[in-house]
Short mmCIF file of C-alpha atoms and ligand atoms in Angstrom, two decimals:
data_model
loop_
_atom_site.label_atom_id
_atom_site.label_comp_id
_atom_site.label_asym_id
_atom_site.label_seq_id
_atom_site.Cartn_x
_atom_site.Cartn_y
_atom_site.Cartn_z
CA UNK A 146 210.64 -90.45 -24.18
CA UNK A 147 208.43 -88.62 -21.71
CA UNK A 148 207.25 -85.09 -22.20
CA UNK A 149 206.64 -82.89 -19.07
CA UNK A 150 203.31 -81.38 -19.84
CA UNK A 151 203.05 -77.26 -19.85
CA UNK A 152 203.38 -75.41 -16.76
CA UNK A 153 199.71 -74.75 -15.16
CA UNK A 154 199.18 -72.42 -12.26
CA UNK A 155 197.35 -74.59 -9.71
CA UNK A 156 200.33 -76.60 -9.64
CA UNK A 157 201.92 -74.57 -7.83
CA UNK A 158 201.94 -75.98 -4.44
CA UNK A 159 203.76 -79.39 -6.29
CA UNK A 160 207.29 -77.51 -6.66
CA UNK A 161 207.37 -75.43 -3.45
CA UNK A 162 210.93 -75.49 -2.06
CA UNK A 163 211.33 -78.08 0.75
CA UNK A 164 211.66 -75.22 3.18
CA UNK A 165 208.62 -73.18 2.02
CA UNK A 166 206.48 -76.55 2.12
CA UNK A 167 207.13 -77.65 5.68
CA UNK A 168 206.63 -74.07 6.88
CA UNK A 169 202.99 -74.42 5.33
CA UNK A 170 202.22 -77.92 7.05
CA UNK A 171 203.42 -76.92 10.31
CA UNK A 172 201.16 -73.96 10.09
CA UNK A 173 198.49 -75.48 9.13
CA UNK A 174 199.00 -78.05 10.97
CA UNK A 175 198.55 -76.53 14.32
CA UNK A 176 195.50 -74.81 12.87
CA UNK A 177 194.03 -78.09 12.56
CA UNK A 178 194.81 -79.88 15.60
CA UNK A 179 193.25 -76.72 17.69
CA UNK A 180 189.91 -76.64 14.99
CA UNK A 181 189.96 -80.41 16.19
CA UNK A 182 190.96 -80.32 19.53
CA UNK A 183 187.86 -77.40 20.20
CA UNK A 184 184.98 -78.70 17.91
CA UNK A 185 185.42 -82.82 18.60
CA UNK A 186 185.11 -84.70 21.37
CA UNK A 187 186.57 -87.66 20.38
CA UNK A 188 189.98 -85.82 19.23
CA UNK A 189 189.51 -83.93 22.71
CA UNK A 190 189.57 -87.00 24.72
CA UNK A 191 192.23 -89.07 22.99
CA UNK A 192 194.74 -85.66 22.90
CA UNK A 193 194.05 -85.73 26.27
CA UNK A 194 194.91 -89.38 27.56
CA UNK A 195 198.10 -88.84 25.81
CA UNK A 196 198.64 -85.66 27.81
CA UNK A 197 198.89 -83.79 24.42
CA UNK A 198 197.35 -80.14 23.74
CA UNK A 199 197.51 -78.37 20.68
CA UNK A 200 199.95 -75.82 22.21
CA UNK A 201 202.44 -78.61 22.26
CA UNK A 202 202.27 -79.04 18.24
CA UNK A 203 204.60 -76.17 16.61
CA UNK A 204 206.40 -78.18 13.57
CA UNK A 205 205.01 -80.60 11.19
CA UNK A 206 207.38 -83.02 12.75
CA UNK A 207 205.28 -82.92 15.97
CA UNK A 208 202.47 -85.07 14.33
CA UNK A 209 204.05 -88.45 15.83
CA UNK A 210 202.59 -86.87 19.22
CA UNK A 211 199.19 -87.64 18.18
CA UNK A 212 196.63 -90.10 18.65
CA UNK A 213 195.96 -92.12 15.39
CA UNK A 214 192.55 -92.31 14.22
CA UNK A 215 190.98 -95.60 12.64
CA UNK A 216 188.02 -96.22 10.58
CA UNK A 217 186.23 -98.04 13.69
CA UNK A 218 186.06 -93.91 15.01
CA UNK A 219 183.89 -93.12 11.96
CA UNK A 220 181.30 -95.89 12.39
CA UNK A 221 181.53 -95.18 16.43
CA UNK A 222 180.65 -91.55 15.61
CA UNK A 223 178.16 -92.23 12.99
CA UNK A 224 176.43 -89.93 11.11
CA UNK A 225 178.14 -86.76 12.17
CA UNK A 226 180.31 -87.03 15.30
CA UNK A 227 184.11 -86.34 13.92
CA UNK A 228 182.65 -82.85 12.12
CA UNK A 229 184.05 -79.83 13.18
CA UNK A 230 181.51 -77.29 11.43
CA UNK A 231 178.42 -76.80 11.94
CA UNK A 232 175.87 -78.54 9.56
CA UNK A 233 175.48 -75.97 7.93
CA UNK A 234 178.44 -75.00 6.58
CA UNK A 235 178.29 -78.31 5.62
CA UNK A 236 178.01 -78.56 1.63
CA UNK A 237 178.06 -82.02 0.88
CA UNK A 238 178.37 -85.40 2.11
CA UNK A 239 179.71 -88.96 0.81
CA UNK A 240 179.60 -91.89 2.32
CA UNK A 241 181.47 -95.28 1.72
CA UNK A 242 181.24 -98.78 3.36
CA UNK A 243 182.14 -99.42 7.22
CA UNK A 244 183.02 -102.89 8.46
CA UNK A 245 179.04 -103.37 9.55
CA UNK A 246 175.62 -102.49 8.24
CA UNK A 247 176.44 -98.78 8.53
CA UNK A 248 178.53 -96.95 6.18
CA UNK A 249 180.91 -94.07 7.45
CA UNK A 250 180.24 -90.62 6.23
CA UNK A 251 182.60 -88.04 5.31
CA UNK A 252 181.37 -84.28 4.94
CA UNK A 253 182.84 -80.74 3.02
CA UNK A 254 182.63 -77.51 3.60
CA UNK A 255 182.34 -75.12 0.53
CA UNK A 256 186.07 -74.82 1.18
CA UNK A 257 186.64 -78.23 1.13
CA UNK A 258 185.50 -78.50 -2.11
CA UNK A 259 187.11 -76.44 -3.14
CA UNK A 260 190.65 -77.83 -2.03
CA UNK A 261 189.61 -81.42 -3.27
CA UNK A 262 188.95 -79.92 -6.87
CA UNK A 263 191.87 -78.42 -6.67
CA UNK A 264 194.05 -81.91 -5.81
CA UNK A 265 192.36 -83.40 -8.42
CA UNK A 266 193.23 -81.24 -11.09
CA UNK A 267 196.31 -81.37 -10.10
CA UNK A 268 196.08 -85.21 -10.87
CA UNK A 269 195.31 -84.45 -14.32
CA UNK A 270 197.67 -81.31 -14.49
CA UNK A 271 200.54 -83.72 -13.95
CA UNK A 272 198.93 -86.50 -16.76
CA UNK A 273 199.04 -83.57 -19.25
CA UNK A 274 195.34 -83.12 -19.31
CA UNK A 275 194.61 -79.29 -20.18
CA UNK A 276 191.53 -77.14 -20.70
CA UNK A 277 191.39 -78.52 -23.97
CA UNK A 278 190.35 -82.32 -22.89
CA UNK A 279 187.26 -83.45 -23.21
CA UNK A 280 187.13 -85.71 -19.85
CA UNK A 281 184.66 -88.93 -19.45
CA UNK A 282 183.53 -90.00 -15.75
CA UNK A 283 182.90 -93.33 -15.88
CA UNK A 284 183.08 -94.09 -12.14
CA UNK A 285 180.22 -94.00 -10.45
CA UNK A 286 178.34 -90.94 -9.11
CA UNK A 287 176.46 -90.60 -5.79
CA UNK A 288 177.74 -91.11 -2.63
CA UNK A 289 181.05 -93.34 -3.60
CA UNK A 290 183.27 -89.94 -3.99
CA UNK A 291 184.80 -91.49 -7.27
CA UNK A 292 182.07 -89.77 -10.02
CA UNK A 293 181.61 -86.36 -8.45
CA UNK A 294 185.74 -86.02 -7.39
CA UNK A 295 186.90 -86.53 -10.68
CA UNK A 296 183.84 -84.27 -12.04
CA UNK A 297 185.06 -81.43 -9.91
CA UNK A 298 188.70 -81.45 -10.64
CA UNK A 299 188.18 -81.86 -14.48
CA UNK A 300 185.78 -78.70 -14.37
CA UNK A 301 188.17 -76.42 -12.39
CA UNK A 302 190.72 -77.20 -14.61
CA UNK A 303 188.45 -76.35 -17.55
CA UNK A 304 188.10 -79.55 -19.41
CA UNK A 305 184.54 -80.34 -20.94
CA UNK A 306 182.97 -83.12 -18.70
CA UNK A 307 181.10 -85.74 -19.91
CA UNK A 308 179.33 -87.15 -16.65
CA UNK A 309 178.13 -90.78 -17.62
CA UNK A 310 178.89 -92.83 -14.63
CA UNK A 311 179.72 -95.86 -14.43
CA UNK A 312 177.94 -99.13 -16.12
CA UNK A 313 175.89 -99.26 -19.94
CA UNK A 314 179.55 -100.27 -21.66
CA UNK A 315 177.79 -99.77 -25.34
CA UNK A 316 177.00 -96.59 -24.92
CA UNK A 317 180.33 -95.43 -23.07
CA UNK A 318 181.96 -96.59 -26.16
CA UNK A 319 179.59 -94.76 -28.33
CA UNK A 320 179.95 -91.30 -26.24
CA UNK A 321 183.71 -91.50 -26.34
CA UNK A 322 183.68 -91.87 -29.93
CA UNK A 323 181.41 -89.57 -30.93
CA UNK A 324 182.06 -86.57 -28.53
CA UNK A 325 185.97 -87.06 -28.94
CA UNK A 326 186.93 -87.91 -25.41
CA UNK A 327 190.56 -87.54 -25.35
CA UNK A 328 190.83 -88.89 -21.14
CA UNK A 329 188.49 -91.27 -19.60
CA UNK A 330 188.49 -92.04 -15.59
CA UNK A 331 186.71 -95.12 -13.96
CA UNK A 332 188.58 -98.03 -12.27
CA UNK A 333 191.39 -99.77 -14.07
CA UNK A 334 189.07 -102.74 -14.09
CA UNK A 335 186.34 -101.49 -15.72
CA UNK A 336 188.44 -99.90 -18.54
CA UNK A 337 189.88 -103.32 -19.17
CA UNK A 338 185.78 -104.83 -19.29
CA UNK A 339 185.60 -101.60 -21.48
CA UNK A 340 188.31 -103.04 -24.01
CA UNK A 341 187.40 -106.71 -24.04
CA UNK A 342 183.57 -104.94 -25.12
CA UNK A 343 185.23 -103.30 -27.56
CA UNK A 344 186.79 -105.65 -29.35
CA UNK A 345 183.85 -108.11 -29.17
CA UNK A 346 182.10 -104.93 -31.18
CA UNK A 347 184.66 -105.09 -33.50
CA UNK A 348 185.71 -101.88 -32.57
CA UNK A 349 189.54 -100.85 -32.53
CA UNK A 350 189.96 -98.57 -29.29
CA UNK A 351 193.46 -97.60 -30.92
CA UNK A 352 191.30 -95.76 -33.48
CA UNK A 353 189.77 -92.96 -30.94
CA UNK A 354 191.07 -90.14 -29.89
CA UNK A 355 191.88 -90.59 -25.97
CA UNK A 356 195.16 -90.10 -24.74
CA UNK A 357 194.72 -90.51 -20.86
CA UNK A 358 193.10 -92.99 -18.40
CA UNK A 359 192.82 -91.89 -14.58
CA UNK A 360 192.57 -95.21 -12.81
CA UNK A 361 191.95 -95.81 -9.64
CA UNK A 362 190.11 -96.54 -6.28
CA UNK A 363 191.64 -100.21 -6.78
CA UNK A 364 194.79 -101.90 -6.45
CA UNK A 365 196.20 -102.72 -10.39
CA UNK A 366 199.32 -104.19 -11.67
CA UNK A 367 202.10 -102.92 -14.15
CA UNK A 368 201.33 -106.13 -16.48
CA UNK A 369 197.34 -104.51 -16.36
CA UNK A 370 199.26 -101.01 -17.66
CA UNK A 371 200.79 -102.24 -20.28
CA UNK A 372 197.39 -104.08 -21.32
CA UNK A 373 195.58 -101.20 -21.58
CA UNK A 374 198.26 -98.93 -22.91
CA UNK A 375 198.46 -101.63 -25.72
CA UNK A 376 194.96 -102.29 -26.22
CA UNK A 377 193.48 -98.44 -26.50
CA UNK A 378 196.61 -96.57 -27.16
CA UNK A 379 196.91 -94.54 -24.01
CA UNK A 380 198.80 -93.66 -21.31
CA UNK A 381 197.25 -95.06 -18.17
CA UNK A 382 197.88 -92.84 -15.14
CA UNK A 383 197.20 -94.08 -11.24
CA UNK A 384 195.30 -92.07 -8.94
CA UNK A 385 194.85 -92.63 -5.14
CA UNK A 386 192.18 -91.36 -2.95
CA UNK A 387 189.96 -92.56 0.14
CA UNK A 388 186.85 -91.22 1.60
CA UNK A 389 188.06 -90.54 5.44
CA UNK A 390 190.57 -88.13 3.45
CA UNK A 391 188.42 -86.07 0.53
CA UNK A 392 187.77 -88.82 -2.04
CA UNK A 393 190.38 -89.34 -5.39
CA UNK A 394 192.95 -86.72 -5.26
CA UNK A 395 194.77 -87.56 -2.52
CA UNK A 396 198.12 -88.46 -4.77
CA UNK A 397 198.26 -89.20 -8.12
CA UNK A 398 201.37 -90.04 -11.12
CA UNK A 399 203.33 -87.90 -12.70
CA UNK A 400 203.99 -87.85 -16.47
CA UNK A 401 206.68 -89.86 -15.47
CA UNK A 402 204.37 -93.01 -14.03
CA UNK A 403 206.87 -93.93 -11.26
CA UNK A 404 204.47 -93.32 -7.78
CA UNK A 405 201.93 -90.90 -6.78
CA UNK A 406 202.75 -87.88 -5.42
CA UNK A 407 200.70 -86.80 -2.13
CA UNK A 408 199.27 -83.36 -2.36
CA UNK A 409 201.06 -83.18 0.95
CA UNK A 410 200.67 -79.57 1.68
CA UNK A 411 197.12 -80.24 1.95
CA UNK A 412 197.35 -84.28 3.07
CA UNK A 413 200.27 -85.31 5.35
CA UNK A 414 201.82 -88.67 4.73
CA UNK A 415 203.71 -90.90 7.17
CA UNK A 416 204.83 -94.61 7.12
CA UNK A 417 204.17 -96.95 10.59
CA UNK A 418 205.05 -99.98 11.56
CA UNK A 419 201.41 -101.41 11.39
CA UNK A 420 201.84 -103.85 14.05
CA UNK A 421 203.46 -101.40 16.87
CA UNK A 422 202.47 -98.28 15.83
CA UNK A 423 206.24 -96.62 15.27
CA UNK A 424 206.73 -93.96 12.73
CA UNK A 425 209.11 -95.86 9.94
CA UNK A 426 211.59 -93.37 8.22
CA UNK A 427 211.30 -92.88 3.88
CA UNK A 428 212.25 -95.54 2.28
CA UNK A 429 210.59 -98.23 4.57
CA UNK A 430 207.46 -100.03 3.59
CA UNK A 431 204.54 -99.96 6.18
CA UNK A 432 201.04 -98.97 6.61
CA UNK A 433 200.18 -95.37 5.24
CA UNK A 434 198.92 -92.95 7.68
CA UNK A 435 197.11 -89.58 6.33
CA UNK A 436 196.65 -86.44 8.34
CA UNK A 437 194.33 -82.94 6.09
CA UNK A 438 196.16 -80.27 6.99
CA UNK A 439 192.95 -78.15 5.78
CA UNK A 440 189.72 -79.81 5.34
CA UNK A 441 187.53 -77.66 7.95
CA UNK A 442 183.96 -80.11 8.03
CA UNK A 443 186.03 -83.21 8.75
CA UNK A 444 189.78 -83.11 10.01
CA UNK A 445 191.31 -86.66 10.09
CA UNK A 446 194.47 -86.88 12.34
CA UNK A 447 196.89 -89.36 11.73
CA UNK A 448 194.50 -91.56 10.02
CA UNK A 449 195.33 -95.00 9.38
CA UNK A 450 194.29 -96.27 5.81
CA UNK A 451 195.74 -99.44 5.93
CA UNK A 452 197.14 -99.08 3.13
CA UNK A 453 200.79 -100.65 2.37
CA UNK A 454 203.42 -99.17 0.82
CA UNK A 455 206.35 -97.20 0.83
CA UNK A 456 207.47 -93.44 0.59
CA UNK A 457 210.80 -92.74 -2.28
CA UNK A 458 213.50 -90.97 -0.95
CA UNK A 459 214.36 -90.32 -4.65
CA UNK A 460 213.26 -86.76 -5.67
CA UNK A 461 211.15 -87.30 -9.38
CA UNK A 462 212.68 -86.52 -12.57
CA UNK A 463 209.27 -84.09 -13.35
CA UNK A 464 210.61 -81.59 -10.41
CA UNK A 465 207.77 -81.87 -8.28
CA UNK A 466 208.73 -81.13 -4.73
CA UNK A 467 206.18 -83.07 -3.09
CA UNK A 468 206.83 -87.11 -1.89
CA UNK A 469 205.89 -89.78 -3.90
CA UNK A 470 204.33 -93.59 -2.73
CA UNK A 471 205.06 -96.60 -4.48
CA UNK A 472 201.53 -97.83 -6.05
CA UNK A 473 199.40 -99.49 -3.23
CA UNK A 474 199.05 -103.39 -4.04
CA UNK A 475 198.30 -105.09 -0.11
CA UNK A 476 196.46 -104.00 2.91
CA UNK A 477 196.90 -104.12 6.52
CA UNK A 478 193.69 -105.79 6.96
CA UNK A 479 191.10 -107.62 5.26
CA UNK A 480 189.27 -105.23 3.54
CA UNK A 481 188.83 -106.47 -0.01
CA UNK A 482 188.04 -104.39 -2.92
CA UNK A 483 185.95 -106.15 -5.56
CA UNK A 484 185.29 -104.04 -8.22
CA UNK A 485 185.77 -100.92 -6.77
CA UNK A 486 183.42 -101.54 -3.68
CA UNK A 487 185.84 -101.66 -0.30
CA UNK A 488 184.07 -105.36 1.64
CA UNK A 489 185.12 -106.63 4.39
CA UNK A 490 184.41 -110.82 5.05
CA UNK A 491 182.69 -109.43 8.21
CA UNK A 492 179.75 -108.33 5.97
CA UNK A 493 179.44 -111.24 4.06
CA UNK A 494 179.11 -113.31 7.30
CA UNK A 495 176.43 -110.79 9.01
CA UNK A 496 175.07 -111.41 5.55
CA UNK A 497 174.58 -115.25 5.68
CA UNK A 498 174.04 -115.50 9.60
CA UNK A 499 170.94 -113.23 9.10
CA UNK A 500 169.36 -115.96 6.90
CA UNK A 501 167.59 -118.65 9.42
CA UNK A 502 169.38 -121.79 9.28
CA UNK A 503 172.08 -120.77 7.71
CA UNK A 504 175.93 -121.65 8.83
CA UNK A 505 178.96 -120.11 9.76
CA UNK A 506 181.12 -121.82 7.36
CA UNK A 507 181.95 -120.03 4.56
CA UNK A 508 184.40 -118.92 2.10
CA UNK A 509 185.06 -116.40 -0.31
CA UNK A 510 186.18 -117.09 -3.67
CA UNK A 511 187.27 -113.95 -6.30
CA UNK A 512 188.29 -114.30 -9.60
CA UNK A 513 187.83 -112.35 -13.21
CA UNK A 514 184.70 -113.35 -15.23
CA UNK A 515 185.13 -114.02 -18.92
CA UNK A 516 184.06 -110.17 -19.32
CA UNK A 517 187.47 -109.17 -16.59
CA UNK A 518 185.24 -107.84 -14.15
CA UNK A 519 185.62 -108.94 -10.70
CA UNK A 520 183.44 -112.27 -9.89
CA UNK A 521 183.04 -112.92 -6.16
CA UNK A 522 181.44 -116.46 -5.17
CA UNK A 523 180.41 -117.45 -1.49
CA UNK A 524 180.47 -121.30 -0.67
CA UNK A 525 178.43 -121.53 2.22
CA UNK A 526 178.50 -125.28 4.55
CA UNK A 527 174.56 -126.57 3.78
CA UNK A 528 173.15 -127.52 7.22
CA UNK A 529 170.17 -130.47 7.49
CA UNK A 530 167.66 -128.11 8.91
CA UNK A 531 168.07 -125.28 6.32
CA UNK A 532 167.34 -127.56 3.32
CA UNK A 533 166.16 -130.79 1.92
CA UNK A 534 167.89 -133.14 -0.82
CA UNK A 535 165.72 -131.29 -3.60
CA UNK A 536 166.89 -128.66 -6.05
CA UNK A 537 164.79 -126.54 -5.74
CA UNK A 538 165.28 -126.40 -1.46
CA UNK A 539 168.86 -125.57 -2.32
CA UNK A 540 168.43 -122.89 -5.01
CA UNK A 541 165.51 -121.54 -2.63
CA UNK A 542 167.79 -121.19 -0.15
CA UNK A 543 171.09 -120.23 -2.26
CA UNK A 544 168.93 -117.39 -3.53
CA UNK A 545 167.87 -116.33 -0.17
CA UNK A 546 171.61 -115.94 1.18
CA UNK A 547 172.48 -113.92 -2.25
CA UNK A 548 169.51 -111.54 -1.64
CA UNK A 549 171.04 -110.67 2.27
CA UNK A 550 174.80 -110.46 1.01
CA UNK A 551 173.83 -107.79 -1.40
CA UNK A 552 171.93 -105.84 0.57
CA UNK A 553 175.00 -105.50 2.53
CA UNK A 554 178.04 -105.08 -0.06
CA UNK A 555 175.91 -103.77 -2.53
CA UNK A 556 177.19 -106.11 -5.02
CA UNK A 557 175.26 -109.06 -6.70
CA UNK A 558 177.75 -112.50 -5.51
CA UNK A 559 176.72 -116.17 -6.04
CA UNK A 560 176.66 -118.43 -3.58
CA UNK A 561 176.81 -121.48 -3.53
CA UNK A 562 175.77 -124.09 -1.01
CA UNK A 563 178.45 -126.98 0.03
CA UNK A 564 178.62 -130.45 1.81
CA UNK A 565 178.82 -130.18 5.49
CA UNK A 566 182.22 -130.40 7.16
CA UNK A 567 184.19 -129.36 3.42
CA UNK A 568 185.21 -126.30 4.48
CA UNK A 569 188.42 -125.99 5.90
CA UNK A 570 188.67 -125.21 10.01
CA UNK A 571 191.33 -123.52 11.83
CA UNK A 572 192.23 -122.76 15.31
CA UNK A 573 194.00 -119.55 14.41
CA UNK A 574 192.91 -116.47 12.33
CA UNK A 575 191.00 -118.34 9.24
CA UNK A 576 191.24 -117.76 6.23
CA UNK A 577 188.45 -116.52 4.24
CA UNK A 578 189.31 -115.48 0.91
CA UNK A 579 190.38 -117.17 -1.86
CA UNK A 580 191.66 -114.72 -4.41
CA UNK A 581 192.31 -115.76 -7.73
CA UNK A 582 191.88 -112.15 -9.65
CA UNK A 583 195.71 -111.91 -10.30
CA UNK A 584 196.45 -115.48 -11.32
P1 ADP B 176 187.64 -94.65 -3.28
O1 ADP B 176 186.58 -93.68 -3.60
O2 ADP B 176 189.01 -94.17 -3.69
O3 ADP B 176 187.40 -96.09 -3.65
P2 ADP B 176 187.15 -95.59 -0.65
O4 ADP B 176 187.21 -94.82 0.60
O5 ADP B 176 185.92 -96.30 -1.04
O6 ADP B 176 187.62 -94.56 -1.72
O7 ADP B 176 188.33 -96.67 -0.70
C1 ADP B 176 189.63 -96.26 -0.42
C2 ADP B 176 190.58 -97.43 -0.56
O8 ADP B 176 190.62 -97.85 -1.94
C3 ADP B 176 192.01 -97.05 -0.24
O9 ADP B 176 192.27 -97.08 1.14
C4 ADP B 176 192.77 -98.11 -1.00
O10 ADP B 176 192.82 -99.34 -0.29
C5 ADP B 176 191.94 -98.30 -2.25
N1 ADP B 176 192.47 -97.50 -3.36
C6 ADP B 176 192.05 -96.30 -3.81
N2 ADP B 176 192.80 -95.89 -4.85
C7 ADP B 176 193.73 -96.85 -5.06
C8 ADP B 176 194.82 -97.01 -6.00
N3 ADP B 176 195.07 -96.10 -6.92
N4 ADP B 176 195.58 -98.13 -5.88
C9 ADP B 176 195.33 -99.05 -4.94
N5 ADP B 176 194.33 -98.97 -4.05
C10 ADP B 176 193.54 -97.88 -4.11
ZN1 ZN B 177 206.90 -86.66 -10.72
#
């Protein structure tokens, strides 16, 4: 049976009557569309070749009159053309890969902050994570928003924060154990690599004191739940978050484990029909489009994550007032996420092309190494001129094409060099990817 965790204050916002809540967005709402409409030019411009101003947005419901905004505007505006402060107000800034070279950067006022350690203890609030948890980070710290977002909501709420980042599994194992970490938070694939370490240690996870896992930044299945739950003797919660919209925290489970609620007094959720563009009523699966109804540095109108799923019409058992999504397993596009890291094929292309010699032909193959960690392979067509018939010419060259790739994704691949003419054409939309992570 599930128990509802204690009442905590900055909750509060979850059970706000329907009335109360919609009254908030639309306020704030309209505060944001005017802070945007004033301070960026690219809002400015697109409000305006839809003939919209921000006196004509009075109820939450008036969103649909709004441009969308894409993650194309971010690298078009790179480093700091969608920020409404000035720089400095600006406290902080993350940063996360774009479909090119560039990555897109996402900034916070002291406010914002502020609000995104506040969503994110509400994340744990609603696991049943109190003041009295001792909390490992193991995702990574620096500019991916996973390390420090979790970091800041576990402080506010008062846990004790053991900030170890991601990577050296041995020693995770040993910290947990030792300091008594009763919740750990990294993505749900590294927990299972975690595990499988474990037990190759000999070491029974069953037999340490954690109770919660806050997984995330990847999609994960029910079957890879009930692993872990098994395996360590947990309960392993979901969390959702993207950069364009504060980092982790955007929505998270309940106790109850049945979809993430949106902090939607501070994050505005709506479903669209990703090839037209029509707002899709609850209950309809489409792409997920996000608008802050409060982040000052950086407001994001109608953004479109590309993210599929679905909003329940059900209210949740745990009395929350605030929507919940159904757990994000597809995208609208073709953004993969290996190991946490959001690539696009694009990358690995300008990655290969920018070797001399090198050819277009290429596919991506993804499955789980023996350790369950995310593998990615990258069979490239060998042309004459690149290389010889000797090994050594096609490691040379294999090597050469790995070293470009990761400079790009940031993530070490293998690639691998095929016969001419074996990879498959098409006249359509190829396909790239191979993905054999789930099978
Ligand atoms: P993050 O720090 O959360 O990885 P990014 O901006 O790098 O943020 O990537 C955001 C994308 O990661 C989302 O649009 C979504 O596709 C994916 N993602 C994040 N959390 C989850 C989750 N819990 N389930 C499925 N996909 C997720
Ligand atoms: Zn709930």
């Amino acid at each position: 049976m599930t128990t509802i965790p204690a009442y905590h204050p900055v909750s509060a916002p979850d059970y706000l009557p329907q009335k109360q809540l919609r009254e908030l967005q639309s306020q704030r709402l309209q505060r944001m569309v005017k802070r945007a409409y004033e301070n960026v030019e690219l809002y400015r411009t697109r409000m305006t070749e839809k003939g919209v101003t921000p006196d004509d947005i009075r109820t939450i419901d008036d969103i649909v009159k709004l441009p969308f905004t894409m993650k194309n505007d971010l690298r078009d505006t790179y480093p700091y053309g969608l920020f409404a402060s000035p720089l400095n107000e600006v406290v902080r800034l993350h940063a996360s890969s774009g479909t090119t070279g560039k990555p897109i950067v996402v900034g916070y006022t002291k406010e914002d902050v502020d609000v995104w350690d506040e969503v994110v203890a509400r994340c744990l609030v609603g696991y049943g994570v109190t003041d009295a948890d001792i909390v490992q980070v193991a995702y990574g710290y620096g500019l991916f928003t996973g390390g420090l977002g979790l970091h800041g909501g576990a402080s506010k709420l008062g846990c004790t924060v053991v900030p170890i980042s991601g990577g050296n599994t041995e020693r995770q194992l040993m910290l947990m154990r030792d300091f008594h970490v009763t919740c750990v938070g990294c993505t749900p694939s590294y927990f299972v690599h975690i595990i499988d370490k474990a037990l190759q240690m000999g070491i029974n996870m069953r037999d340490f004191p954690i109770k919660f896992g806050a997984f995330g930044a990847e999609p994960w299945s029910e079957e890879v739940r009930h692993y872990i739950e098994e395996q360590a003797g947990i309960k392993a919660f979901n969390i959702y978050g993207l950069s364009e919209i504060c980092g982790p925290g955007v929505g998270a489970e309940c106790c109850f484990q049945d979809g993430m609620h949106i902090f939607e007094d501070h994050f505005y959720p709506e479903i669209i029909d990703p090839a037209t563009g029509e707002a899709l009523p609850d209950g309809t699966e489409g792409e997920l489009v996000l608008s802050t109804l409060s982040k000052d540095a950086m407001p994001m109108l109608r953004y479109r994550t590309r993210d599929i799923t679905t909003i329940d019409v059900e209210p949740c058992a745990c009395g929350r007032t605030i929507r919940r999504i159904r757990p994000i397993r597809r995208r609208s596009d073709d953004m993969l996420i290996i190991r946490g890291v959001n690539v696009f094929p694009s990358q690995i292309e300008t990655g290969i092309l920018r070797v001399d010699g090198a050819s277009p032909h290429f596919q991506i193959v993804l499955d789980k190494g023996p350790d369950g960690l995310d593998r990615i392979e990258v069979r490239v067509e060998a042309t004459p001129d690149a290389v010889d018939d000797t090994v050594a010419s096609v490691e040379q060259f294999q090597k050469k094409i790995q070293h470009s790739i990761s400079q790009i994704i940031g993530l070490s691949v293998k690639v691998t060099l095929v016969q001419p003419y074996t990879i498959g054409r098409s006249e359509g939309k190829m396909n790239r990817v191979v993905d054999n992570r789930n099978k």
